[in-house]
PDB file of C-alpha atoms and ligand atoms in Angstrom:
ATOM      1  CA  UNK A   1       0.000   0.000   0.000  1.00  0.00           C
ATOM      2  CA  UNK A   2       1.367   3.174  -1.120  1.00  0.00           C
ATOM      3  CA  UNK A   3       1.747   5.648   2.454  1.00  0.00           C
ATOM      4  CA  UNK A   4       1.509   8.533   0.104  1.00  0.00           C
ATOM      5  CA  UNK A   5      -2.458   7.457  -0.673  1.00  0.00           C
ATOM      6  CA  UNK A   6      -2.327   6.551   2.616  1.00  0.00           C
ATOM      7  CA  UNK A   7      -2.080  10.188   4.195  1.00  0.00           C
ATOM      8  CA  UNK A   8      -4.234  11.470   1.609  1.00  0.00           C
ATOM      9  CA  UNK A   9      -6.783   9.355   2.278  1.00  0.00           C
ATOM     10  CA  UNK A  10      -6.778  10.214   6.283  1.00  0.00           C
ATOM     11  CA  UNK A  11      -6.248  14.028   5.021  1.00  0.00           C
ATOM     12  CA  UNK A  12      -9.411  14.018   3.054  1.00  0.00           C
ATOM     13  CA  UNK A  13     -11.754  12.061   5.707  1.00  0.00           C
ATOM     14  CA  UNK A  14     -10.042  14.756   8.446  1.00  0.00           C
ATOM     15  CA  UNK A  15     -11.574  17.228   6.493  1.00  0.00           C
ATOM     16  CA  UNK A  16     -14.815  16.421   5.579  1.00  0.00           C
ATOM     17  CA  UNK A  17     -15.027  15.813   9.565  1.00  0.00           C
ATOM     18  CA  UNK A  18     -13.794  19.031   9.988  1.00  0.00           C
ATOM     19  CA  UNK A  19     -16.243  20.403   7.659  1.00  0.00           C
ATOM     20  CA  UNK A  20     -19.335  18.720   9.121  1.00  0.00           C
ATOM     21  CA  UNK A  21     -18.597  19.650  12.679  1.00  0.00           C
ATOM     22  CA  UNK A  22     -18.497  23.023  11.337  1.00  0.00           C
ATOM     23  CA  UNK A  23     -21.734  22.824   9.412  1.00  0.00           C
ATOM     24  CA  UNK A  24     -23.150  21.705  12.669  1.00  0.00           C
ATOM     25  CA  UNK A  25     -21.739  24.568  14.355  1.00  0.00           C
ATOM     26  CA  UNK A  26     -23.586  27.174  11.951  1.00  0.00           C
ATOM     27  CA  UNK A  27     -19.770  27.638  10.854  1.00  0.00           C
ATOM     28  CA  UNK A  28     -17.470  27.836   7.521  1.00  0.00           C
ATOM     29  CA  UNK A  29     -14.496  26.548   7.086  1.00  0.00           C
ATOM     30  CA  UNK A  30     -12.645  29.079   5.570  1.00  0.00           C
ATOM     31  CA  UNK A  31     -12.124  30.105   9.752  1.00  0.00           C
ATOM     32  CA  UNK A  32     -10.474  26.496  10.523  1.00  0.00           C
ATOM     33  CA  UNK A  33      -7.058  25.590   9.907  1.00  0.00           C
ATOM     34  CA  UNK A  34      -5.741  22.176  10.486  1.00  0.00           C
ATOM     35  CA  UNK A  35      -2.117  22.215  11.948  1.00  0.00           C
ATOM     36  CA  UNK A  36      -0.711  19.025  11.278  1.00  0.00           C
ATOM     37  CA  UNK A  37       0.809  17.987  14.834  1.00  0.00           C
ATOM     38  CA  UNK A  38       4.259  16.493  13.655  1.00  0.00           C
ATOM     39  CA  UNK A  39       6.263  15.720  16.561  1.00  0.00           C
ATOM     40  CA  UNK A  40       7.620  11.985  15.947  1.00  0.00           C
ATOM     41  CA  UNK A  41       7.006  12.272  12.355  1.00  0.00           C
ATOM     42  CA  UNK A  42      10.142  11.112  10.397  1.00  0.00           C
ATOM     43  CA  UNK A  43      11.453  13.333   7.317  1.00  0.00           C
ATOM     44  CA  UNK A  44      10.513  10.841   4.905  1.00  0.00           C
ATOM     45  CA  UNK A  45       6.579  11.189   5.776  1.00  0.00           C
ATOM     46  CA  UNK A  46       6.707  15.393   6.473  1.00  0.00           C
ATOM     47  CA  UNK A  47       8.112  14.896   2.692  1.00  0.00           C
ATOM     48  CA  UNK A  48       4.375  13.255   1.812  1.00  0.00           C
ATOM     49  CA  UNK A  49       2.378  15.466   4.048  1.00  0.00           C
ATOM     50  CA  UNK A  50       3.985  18.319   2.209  1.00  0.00           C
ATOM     51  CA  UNK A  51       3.697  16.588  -1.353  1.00  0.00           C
ATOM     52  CA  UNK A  52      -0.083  16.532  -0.541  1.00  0.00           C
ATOM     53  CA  UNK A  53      -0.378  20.209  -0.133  1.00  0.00           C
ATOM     54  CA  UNK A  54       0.035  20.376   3.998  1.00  0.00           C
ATOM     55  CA  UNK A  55       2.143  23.727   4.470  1.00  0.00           C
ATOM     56  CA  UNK A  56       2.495  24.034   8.181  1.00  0.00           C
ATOM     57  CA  UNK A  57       3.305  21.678  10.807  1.00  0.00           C
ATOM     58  CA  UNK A  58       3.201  22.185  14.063  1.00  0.00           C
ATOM     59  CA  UNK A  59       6.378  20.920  16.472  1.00  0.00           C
ATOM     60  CA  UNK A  60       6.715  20.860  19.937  1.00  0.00           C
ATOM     61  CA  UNK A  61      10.229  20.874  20.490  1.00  0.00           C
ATOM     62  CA  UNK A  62      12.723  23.003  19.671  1.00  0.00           C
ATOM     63  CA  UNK A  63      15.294  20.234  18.822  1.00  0.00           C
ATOM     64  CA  UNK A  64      13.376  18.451  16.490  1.00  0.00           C
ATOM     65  CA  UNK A  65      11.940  21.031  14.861  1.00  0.00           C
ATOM     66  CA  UNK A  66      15.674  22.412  14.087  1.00  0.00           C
ATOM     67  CA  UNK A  67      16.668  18.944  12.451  1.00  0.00           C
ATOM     68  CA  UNK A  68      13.352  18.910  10.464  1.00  0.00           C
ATOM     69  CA  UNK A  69      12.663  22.023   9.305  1.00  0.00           C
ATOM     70  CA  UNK A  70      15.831  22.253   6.620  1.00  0.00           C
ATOM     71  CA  UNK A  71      14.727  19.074   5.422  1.00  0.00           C
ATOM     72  CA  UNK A  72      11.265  20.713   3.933  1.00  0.00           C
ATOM     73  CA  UNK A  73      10.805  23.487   1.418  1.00  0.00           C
ATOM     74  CA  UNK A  74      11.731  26.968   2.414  1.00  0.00           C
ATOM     75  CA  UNK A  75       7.941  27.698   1.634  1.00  0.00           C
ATOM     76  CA  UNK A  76       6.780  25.949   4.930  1.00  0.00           C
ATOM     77  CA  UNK A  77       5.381  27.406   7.941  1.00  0.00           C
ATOM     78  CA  UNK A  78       6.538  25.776  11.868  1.00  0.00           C
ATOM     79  CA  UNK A  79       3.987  26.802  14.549  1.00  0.00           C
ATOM     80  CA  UNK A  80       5.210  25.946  18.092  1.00  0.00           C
ATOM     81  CA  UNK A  81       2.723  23.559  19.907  1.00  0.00           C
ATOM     82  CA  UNK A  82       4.515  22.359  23.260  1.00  0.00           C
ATOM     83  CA  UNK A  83       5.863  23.988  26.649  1.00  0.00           C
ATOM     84  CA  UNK A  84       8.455  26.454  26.032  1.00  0.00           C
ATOM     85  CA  UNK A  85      11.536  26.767  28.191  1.00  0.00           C
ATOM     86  CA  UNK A  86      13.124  29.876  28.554  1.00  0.00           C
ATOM     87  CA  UNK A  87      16.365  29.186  27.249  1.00  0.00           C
ATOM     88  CA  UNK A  88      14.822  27.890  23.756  1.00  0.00           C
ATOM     89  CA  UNK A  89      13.462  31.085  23.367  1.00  0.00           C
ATOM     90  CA  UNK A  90      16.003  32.476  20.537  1.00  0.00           C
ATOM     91  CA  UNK A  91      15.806  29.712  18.389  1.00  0.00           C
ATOM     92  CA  UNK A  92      12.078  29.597  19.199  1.00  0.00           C
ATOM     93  CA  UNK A  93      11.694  32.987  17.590  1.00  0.00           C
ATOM     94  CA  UNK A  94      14.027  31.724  15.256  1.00  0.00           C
ATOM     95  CA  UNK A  95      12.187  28.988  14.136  1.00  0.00           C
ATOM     96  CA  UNK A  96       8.672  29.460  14.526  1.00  0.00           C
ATOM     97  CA  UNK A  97       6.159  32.202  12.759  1.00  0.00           C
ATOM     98  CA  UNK A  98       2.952  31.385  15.959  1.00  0.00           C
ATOM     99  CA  UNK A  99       4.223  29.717  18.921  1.00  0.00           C
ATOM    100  CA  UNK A 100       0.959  28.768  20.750  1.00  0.00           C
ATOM    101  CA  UNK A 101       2.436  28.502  24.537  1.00  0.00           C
ATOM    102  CA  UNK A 102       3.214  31.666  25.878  1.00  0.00           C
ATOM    103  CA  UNK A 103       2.533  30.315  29.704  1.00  0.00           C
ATOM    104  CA  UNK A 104       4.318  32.819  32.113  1.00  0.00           C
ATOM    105  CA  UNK A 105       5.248  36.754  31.977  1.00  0.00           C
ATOM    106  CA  UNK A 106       9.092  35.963  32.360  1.00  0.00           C
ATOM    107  CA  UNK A 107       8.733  34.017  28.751  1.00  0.00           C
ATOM    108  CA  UNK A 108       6.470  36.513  27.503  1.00  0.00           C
ATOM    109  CA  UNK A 109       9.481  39.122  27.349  1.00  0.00           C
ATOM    110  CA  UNK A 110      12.254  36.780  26.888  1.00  0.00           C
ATOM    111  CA  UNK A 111      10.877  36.008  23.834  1.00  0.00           C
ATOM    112  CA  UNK A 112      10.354  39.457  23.410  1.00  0.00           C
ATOM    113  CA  UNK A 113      13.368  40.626  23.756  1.00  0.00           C
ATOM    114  CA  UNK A 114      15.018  37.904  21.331  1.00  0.00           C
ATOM    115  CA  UNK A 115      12.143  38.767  18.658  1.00  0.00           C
ATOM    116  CA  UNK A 116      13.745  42.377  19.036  1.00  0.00           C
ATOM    117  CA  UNK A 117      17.580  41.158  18.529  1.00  0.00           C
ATOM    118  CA  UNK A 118      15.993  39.040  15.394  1.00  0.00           C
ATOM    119  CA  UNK A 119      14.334  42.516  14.337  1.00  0.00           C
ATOM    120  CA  UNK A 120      10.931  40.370  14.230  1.00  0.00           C
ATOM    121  CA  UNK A 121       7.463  40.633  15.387  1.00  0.00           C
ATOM    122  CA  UNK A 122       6.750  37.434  16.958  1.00  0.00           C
ATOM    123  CA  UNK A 123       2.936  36.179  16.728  1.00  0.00           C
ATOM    124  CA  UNK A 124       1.755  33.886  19.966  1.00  0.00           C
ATOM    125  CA  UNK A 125      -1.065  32.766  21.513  1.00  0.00           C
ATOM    126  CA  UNK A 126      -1.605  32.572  25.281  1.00  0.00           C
ATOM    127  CA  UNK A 127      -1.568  28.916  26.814  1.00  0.00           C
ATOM    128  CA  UNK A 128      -4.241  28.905  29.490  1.00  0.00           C
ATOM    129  CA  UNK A 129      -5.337  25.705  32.244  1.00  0.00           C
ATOM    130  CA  UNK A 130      -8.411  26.087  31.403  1.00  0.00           C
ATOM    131  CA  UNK A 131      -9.387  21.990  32.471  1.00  0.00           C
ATOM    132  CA  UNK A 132      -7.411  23.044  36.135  1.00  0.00           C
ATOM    133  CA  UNK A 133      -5.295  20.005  35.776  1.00  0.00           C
ATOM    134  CA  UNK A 134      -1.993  20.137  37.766  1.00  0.00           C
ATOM    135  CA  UNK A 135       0.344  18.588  35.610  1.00  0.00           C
ATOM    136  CA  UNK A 136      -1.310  20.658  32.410  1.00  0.00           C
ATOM    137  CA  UNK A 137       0.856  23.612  31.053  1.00  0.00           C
ATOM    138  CA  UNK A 138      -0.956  27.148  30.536  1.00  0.00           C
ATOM    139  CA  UNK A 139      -1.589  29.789  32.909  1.00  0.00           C
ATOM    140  CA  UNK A 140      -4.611  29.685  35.381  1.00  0.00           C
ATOM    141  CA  UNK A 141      -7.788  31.122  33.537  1.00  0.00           C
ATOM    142  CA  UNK A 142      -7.490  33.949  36.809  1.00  0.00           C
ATOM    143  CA  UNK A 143      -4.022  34.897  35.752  1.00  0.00           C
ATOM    144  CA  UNK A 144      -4.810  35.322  31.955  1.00  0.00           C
ATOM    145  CA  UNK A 145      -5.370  39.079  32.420  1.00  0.00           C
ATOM    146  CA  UNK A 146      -2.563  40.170  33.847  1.00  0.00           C
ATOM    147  CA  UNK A 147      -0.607  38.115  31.013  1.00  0.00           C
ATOM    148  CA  UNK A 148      -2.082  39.850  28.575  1.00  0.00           C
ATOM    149  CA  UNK A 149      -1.205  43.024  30.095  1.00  0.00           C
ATOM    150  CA  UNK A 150       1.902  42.167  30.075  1.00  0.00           C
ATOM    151  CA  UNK A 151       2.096  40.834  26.694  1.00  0.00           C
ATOM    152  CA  UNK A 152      -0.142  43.698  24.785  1.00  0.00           C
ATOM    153  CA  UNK A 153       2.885  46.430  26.165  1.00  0.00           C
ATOM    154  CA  UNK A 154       5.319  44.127  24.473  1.00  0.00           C
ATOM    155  CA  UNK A 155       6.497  45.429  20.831  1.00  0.00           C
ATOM    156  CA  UNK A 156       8.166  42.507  19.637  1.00  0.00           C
ATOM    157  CA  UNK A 157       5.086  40.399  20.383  1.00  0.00           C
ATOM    158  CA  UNK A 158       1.605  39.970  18.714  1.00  0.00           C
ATOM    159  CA  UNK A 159      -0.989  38.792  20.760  1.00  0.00           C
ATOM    160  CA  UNK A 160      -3.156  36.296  18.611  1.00  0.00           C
ATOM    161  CA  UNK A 161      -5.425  34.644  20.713  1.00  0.00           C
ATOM    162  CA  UNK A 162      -5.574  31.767  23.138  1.00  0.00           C
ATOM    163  CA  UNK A 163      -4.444  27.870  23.246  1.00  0.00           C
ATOM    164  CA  UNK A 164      -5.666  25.080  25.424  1.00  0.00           C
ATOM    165  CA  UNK A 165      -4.656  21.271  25.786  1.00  0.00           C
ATOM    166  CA  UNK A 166      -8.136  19.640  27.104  1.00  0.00           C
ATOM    167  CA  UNK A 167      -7.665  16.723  29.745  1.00  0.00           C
ATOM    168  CA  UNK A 168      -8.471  13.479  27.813  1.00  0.00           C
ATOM    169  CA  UNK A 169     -11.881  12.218  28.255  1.00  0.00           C
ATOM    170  CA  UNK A 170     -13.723   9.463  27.092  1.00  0.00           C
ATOM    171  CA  UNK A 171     -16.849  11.646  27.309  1.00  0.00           C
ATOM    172  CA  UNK A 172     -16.429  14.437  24.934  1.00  0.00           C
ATOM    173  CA  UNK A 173     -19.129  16.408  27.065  1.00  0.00           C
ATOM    174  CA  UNK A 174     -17.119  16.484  29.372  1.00  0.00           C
ATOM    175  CA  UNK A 175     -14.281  18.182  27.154  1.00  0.00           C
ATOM    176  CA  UNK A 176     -16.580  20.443  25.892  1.00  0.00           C
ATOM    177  CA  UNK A 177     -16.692  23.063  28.823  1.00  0.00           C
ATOM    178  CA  UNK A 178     -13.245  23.526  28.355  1.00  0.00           C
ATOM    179  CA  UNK A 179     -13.138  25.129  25.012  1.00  0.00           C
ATOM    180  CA  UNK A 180     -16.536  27.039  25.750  1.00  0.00           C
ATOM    181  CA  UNK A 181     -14.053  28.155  28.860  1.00  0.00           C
ATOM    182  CA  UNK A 182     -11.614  29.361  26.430  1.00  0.00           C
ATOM    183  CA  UNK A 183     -13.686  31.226  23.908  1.00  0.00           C
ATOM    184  CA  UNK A 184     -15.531  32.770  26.810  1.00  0.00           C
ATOM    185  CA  UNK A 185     -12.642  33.819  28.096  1.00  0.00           C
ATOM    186  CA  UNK A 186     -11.400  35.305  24.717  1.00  0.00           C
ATOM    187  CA  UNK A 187     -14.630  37.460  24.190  1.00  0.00           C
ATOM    188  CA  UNK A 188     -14.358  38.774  27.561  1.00  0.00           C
ATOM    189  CA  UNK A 189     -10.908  39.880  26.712  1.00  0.00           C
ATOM    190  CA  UNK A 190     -11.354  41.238  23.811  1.00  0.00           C
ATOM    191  CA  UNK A 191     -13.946  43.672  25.310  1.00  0.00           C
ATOM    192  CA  UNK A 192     -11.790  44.474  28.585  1.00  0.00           C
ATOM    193  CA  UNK A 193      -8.883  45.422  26.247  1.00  0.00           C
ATOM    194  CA  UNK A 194     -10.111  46.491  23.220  1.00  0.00           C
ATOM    195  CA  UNK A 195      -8.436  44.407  20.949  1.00  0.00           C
ATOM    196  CA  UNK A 196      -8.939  41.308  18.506  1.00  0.00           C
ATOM    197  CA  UNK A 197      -8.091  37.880  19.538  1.00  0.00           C
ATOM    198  CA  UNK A 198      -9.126  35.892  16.796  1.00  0.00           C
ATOM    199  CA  UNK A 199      -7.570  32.362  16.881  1.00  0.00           C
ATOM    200  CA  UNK A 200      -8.562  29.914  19.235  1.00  0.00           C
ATOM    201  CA  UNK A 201      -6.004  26.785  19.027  1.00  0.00           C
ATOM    202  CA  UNK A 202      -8.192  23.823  20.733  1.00  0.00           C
ATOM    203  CA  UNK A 203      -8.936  20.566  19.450  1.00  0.00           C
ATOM    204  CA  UNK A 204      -6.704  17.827  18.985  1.00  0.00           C
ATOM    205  CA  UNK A 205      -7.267  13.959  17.047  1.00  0.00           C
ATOM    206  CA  UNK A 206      -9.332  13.209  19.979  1.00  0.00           C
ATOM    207  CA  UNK A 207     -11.636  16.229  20.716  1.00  0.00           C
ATOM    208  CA  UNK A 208     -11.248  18.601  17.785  1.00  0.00           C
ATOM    209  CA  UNK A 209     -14.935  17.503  16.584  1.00  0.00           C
ATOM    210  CA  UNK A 210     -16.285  19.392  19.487  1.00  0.00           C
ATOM    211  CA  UNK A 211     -13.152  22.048  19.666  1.00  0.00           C
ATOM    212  CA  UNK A 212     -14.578  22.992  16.087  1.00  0.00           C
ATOM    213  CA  UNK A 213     -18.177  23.326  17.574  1.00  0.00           C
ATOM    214  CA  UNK A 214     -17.374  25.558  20.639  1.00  0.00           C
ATOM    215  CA  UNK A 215     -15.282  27.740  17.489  1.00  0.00           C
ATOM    216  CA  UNK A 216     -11.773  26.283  17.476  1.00  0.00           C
ATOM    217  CA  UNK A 217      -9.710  28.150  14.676  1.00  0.00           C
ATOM    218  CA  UNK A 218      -6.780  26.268  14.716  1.00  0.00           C
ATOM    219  CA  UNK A 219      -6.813  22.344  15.436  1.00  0.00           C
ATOM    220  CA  UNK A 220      -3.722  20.825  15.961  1.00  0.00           C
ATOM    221  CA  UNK A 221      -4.248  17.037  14.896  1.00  0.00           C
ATOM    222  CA  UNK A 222      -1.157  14.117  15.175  1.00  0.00           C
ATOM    223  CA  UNK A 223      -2.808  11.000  15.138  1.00  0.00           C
ATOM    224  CA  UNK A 224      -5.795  10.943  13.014  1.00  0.00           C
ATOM    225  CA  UNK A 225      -3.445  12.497  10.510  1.00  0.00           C
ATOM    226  CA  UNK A 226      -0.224  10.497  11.158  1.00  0.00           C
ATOM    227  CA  UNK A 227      -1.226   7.253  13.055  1.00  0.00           C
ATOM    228  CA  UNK A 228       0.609   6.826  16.127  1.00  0.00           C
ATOM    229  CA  UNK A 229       4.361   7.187  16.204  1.00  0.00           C
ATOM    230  CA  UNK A 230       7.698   6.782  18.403  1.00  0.00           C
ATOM    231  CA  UNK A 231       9.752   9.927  18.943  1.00  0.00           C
ATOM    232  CA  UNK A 232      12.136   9.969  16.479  1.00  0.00           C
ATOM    233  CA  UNK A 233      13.885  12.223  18.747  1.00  0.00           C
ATOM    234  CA  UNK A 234      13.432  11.143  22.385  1.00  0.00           C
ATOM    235  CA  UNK A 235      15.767  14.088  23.785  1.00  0.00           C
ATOM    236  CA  UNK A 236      13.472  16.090  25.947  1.00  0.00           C
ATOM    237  CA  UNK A 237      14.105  19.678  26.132  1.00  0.00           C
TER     238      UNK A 237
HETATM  239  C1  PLP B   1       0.902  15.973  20.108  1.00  0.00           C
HETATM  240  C2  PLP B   1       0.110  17.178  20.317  1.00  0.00           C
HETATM  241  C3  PLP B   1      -1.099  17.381  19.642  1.00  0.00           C
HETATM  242  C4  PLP B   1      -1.709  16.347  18.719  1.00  0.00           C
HETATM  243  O1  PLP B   1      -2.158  15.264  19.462  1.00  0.00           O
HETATM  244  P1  PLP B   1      -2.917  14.024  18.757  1.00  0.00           P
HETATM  245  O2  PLP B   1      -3.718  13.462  19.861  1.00  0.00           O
HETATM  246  O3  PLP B   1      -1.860  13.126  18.261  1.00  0.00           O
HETATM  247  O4  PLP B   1      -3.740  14.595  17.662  1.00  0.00           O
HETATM  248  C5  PLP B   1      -1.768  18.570  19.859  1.00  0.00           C
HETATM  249  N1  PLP B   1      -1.296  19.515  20.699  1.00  0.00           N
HETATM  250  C6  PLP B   1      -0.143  19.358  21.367  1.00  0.00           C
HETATM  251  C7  PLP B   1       0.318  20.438  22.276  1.00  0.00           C
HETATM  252  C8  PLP B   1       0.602  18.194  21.190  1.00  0.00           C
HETATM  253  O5  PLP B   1       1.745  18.038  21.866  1.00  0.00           O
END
């Protein structure tokens, strides 16, 4: 069986689930975008996702991404999907044109500041609990404000929106609160500041049928996409 078929056959029934959850949700698609969640995936199938038309991928470590990304057309866009240290932030900015996890104010201007040595404006999203589980990046839905104080002053940053990682359920009900959570929380904000927050990234292979309802903007999807994989770089960093 040819993998190439293989990926386009999981890319096209991805999106016409994409599409009907946003039918359902009164909503077009020309708001969703599907970032491919590559972590684990090997050069030789990024080579087929981008063959089929994918164009941005979205990595969650720095390392990996590094050893990719020179591997793929210059025309392809890296988002940055997973916790962010502070010490990755230059290559970070480097590397990445959204990075979705801006968690704490101390990485907020770190990366500002290297965004300003790169002479770049670096788009992010904020990363917010909002399922309240412990061992969950983001910051607490209570602390979001004052974030995005802190991150509206910055010059080298552009505030996007808002990301969340939803605690698996089996019982997408139960999931769904969260994202209603988030895009409450993103309306709200948008009024107390005055500003547009348009992308909500929420929604992954498991829950992005419901992320999509509750108005998800960008889904970050690994495994329907890519079947399950092994690291192919198990350094953490
Ligand atoms: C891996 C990952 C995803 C994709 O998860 P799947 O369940 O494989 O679709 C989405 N978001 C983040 C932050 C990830 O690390």
């Amino acid at each position: 069986m040819d993998s190439t078929t293989d990926l386009q056959d999981r890319l096209k029934l991805l999106w016409q689930s994409i599409e009907s959850s946003a039918t359902k949700a009164g909503r077009g698609t020309a708001s969703i975008r599907l970032i491919p969640a590559s972590k684990g995936v090997t050069p030789e199938v990024l080579s087929q996702a981008y063959e089929i038309g994918l164009r941005v991928f979205g990595e969650n470590r720095v390392q990996e991404a590094r050893e990719k990304q020179p591997l793929l057309p210059a025309d392809t866009e890296w988002h940055f999907i997973g916790g962010l240290q502070r010490n990755k932030a230059r290559e970070a900015v480097r590397l990445f044109s959204l990075i979705h996890s801006v968690d704490t104010p101390e990485l907020a201007q770190e990366l500002d500041r290297r965004a300003g040595q790169a002479v770049k404006v670096q788009s992010v999203l904020i990363e917010v609990n909002v399922g309240g589980e412990t061992t969950k990046h983001g910051t607490e839905p209570e602390d979001a404000g004052s974030l995005i104080e802190t991150v509206l002053k910055l010059k080298h940053l552009d505030l996007k929106g808002f990301m969340t990682v939803a605690p698996y359920e089996e019982d997408l009900e139960k999931v769904r609160p969260c994202f209603t959570r988030l895009r409450n929380l993103r309306d709200e904000m948008e009024t107390r500041y005055g500003v547009s927050l348009p992308e909500l990234s929420m929604g992954m292979s498991h829950d992005y049928q419901v992320a999509i309802e509750e108005g998800a903007t960008l889904v970050r999807i690994g495994t329907a996409l890519f079947g399950s994989r092994k690291p192919v770089f198990p350094l953490a960093d």
